[in-house]
PDB file of C-alpha atoms in Angstrom:
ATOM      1  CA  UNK K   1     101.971 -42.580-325.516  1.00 56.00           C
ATOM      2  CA  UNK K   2     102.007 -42.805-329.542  1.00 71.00           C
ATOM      3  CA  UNK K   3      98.828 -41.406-331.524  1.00 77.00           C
ATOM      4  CA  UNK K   4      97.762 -42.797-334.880  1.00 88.00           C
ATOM      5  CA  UNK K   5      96.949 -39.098-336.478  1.00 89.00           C
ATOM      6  CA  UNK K   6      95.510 -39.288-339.776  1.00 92.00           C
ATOM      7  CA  UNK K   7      96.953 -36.778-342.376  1.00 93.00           C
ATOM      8  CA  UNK K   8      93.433 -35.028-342.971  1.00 93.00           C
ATOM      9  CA  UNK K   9      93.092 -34.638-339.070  1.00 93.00           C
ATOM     10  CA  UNK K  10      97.113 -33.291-339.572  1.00 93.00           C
ATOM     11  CA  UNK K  11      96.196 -31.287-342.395  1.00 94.00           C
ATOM     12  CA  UNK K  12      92.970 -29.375-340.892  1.00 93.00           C
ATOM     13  CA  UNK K  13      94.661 -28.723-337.519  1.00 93.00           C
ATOM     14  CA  UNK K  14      97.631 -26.892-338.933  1.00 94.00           C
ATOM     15  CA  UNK K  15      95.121 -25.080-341.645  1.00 93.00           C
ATOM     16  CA  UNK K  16      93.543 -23.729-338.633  1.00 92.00           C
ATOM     17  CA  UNK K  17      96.512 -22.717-336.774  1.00 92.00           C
ATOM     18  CA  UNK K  18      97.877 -20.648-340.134  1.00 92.00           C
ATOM     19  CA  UNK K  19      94.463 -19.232-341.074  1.00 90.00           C
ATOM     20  CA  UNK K  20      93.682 -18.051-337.359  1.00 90.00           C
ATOM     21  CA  UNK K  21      96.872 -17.500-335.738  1.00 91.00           C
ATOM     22  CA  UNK K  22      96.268 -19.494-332.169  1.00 92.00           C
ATOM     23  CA  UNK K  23      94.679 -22.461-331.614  1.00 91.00           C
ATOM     24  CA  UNK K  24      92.880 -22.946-328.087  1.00 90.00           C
ATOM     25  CA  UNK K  25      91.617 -26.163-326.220  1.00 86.00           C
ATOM     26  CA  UNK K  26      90.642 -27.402-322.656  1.00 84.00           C
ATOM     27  CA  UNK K  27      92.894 -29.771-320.804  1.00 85.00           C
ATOM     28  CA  UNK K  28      90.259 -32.424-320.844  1.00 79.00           C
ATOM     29  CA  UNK K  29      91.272 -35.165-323.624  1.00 75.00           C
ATOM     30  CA  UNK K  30      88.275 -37.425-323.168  1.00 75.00           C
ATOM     31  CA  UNK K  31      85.107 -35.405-324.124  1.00 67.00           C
ATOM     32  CA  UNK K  32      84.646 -33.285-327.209  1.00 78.00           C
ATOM     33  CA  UNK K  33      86.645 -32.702-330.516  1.00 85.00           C
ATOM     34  CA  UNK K  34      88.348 -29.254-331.074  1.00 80.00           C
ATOM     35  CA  UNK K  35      85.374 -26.702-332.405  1.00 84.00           C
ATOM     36  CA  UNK K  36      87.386 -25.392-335.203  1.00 84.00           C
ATOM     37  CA  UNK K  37      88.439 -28.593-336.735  1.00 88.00           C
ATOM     38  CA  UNK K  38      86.724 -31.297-335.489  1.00 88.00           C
ATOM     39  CA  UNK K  39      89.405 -33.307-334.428  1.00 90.00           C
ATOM     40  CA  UNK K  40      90.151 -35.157-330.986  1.00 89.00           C
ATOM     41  CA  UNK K  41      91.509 -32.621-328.427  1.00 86.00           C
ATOM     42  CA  UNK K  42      94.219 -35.292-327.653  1.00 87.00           C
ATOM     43  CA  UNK K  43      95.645 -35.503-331.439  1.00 90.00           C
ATOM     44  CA  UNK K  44      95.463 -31.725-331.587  1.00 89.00           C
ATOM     45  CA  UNK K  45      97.699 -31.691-328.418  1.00 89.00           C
ATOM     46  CA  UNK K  46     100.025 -33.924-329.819  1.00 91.00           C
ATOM     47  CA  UNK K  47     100.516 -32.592-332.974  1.00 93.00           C
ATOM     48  CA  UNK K  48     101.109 -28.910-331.085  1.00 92.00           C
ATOM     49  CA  UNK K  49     103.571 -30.194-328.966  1.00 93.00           C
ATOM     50  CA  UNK K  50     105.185 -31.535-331.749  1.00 94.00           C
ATOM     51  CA  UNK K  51     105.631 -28.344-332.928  1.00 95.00           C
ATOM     52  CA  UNK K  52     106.310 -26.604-330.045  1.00 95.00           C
ATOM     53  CA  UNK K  53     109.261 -28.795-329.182  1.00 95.00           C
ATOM     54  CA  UNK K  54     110.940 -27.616-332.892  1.00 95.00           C
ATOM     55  CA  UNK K  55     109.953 -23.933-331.645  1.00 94.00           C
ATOM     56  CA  UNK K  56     107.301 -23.154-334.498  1.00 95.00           C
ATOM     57  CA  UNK K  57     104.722 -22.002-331.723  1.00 94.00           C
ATOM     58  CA  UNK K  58     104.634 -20.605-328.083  1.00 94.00           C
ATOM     59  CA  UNK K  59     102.290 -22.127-325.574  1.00 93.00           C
ATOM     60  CA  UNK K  60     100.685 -20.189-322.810  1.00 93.00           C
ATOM     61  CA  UNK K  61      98.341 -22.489-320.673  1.00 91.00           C
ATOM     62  CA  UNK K  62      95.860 -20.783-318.503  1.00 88.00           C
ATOM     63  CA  UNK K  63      92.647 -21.786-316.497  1.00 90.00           C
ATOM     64  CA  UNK K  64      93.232 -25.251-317.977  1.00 88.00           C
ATOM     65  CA  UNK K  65      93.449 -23.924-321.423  1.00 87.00           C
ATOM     66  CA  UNK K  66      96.297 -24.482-323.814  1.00 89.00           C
ATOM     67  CA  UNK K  67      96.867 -21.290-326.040  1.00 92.00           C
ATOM     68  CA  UNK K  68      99.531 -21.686-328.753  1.00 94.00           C
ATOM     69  CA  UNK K  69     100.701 -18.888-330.885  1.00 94.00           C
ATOM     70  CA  UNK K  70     102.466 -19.574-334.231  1.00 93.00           C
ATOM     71  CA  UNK K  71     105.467 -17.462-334.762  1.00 92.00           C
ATOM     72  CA  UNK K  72     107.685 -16.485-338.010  1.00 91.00           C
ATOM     73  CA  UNK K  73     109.106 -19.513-338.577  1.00 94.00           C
ATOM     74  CA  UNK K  74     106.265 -21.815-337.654  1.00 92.00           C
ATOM     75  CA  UNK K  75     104.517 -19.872-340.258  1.00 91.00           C
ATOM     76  CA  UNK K  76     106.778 -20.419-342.605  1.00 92.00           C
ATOM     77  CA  UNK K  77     107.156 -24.065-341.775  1.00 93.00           C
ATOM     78  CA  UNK K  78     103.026 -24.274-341.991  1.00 92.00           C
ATOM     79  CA  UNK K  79     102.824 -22.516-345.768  1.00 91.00           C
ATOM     80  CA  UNK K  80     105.143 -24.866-346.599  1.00 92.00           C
ATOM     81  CA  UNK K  81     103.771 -28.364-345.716  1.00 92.00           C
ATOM     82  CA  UNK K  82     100.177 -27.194-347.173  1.00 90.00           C
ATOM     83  CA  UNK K  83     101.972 -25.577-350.312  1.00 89.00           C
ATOM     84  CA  UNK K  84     100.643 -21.837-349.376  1.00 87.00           C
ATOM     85  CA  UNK K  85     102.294 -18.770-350.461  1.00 83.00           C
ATOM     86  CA  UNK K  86     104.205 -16.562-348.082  1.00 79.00           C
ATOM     87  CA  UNK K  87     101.114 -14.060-348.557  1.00 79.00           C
ATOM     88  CA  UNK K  88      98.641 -15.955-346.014  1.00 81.00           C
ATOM     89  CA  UNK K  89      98.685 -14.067-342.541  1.00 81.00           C
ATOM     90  CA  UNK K  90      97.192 -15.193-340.203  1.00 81.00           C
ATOM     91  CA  UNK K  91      94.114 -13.238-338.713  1.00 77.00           C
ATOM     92  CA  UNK K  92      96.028 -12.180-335.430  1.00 77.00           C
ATOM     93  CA  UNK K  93      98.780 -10.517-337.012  1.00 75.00           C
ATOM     94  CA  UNK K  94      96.427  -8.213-339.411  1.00 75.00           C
ATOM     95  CA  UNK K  95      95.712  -4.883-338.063  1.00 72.00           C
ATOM     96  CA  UNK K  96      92.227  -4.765-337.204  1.00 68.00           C
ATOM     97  CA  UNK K  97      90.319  -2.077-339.695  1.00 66.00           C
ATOM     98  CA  UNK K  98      87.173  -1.653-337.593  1.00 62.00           C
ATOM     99  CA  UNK K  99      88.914   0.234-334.751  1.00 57.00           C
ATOM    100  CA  UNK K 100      87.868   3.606-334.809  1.00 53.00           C
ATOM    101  CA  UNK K 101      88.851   5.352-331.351  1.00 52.00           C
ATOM    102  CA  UNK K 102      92.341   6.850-330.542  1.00 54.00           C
ATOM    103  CA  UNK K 103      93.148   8.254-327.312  1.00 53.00           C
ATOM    104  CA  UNK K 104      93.933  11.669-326.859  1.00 53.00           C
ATOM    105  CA  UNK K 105      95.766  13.672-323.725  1.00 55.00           C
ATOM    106  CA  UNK K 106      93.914  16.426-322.972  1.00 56.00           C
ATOM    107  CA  UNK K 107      96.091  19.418-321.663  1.00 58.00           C
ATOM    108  CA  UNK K 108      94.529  18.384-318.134  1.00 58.00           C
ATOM    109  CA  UNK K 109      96.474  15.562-318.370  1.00 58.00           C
ATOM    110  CA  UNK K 110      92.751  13.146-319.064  1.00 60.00           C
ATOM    111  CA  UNK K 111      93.004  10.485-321.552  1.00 60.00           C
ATOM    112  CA  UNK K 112      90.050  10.961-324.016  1.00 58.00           C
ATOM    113  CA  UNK K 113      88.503   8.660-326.252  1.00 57.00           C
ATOM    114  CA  UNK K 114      87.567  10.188-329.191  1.00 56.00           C
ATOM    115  CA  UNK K 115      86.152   9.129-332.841  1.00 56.00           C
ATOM    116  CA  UNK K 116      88.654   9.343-335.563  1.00 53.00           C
ATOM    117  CA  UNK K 117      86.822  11.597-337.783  1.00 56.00           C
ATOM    118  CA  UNK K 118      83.939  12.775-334.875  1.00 51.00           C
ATOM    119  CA  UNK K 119      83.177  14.351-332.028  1.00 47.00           C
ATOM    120  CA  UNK K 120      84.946  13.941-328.523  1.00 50.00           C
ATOM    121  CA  UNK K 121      83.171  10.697-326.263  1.00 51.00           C
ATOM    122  CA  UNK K 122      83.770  12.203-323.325  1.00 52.00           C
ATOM    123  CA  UNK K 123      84.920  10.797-320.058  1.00 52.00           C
ATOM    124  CA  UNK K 124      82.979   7.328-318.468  1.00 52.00           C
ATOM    125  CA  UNK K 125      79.916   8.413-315.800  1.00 53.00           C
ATOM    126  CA  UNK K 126      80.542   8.019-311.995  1.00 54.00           C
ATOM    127  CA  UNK K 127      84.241   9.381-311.938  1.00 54.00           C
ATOM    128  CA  UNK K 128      85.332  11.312-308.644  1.00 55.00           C
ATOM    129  CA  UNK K 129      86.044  14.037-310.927  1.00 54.00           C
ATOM    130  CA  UNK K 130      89.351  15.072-308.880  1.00 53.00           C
ATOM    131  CA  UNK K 131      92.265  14.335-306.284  1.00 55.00           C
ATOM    132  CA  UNK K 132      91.068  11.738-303.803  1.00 55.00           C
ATOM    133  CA  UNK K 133      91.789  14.025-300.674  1.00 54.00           C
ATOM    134  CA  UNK K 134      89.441  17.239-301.969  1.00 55.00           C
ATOM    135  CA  UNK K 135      86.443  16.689-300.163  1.00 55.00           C
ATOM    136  CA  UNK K 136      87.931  15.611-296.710  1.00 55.00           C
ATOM    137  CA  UNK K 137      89.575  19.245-296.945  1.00 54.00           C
ATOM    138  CA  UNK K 138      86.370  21.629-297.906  1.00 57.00           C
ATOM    139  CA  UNK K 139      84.557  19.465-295.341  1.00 59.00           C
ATOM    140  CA  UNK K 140      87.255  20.696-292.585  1.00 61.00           C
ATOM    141  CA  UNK K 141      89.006  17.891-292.065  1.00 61.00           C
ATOM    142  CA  UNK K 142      92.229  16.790-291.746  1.00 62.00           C
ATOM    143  CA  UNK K 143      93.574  14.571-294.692  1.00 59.00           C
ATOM    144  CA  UNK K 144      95.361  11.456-293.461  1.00 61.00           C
ATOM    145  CA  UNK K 145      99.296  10.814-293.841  1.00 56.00           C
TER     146      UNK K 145
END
């Protein structure tokens, strides 16, 4: 079926996509416009598939939720049509700043999380603390093969 898309709805959809990276929407056409942009779920479907079929984004659909990822070239194509500079990223392909664990191997062979610039964290309550088959064996049993 054809959709009349206006170039404002056009515009803000593919504003959204560069600024955040991925766009997601439900399957369901009828109800609600898209949060981010305010425009009908079905024109924001049709304008992604547009792209998709000229490979400027991936789709993933999940849970009856279309996910679509720009790529290089989609970016490209995107900075182009709204006269941006090469110099907008989008937000999922910055590295975040606020992460502030790294794990660490322990000689024990433990992953650790620990602060950057702190102390260790320590290892998550309610572990077994050792090999499964242990406590079978002190309690004189024999372990299963």
């Amino acid at each position: 079926t054809m959709v009349q898309i206006q170039k404002s709805e056009k515009k803000a959809v593919y504003r959204y996509l560069l600024q955040e990276g991925v766009i997601v929407f439900h399957k369901d056409f009828t109800t609600q416009p898209h949060k981010g942009t305010n425009v009908p779920n079905i024109h924001v479907r049709a304008l992604l598939r547009s792209l998709k079929d000229r490979g400027l984004v991936e789709l993933v659909f999940n849970w009856q939720y279309f996910y679509y990822f720009i790529n290089n070239e989609g970016k490209k194509f995107l900075s182009e049509f709204l006269g941006l500079t090469e110099e907008v990223v989008p937000l999922t392909w910055k590295k975040d700043e606020k992460r502030q664990y790294e794990h660490i191997i322990e000689d024990r062979g433990k992953r650790v999380r620990r602060e950057r610039e702190g102390q260790p964290q320590g290892e998550r309550r309610g572990g077994r603390g050792g090999p499964r088959g242990e406590r079978r064996r002190e309690e004189g049993e024999k372990p299963q093969a």
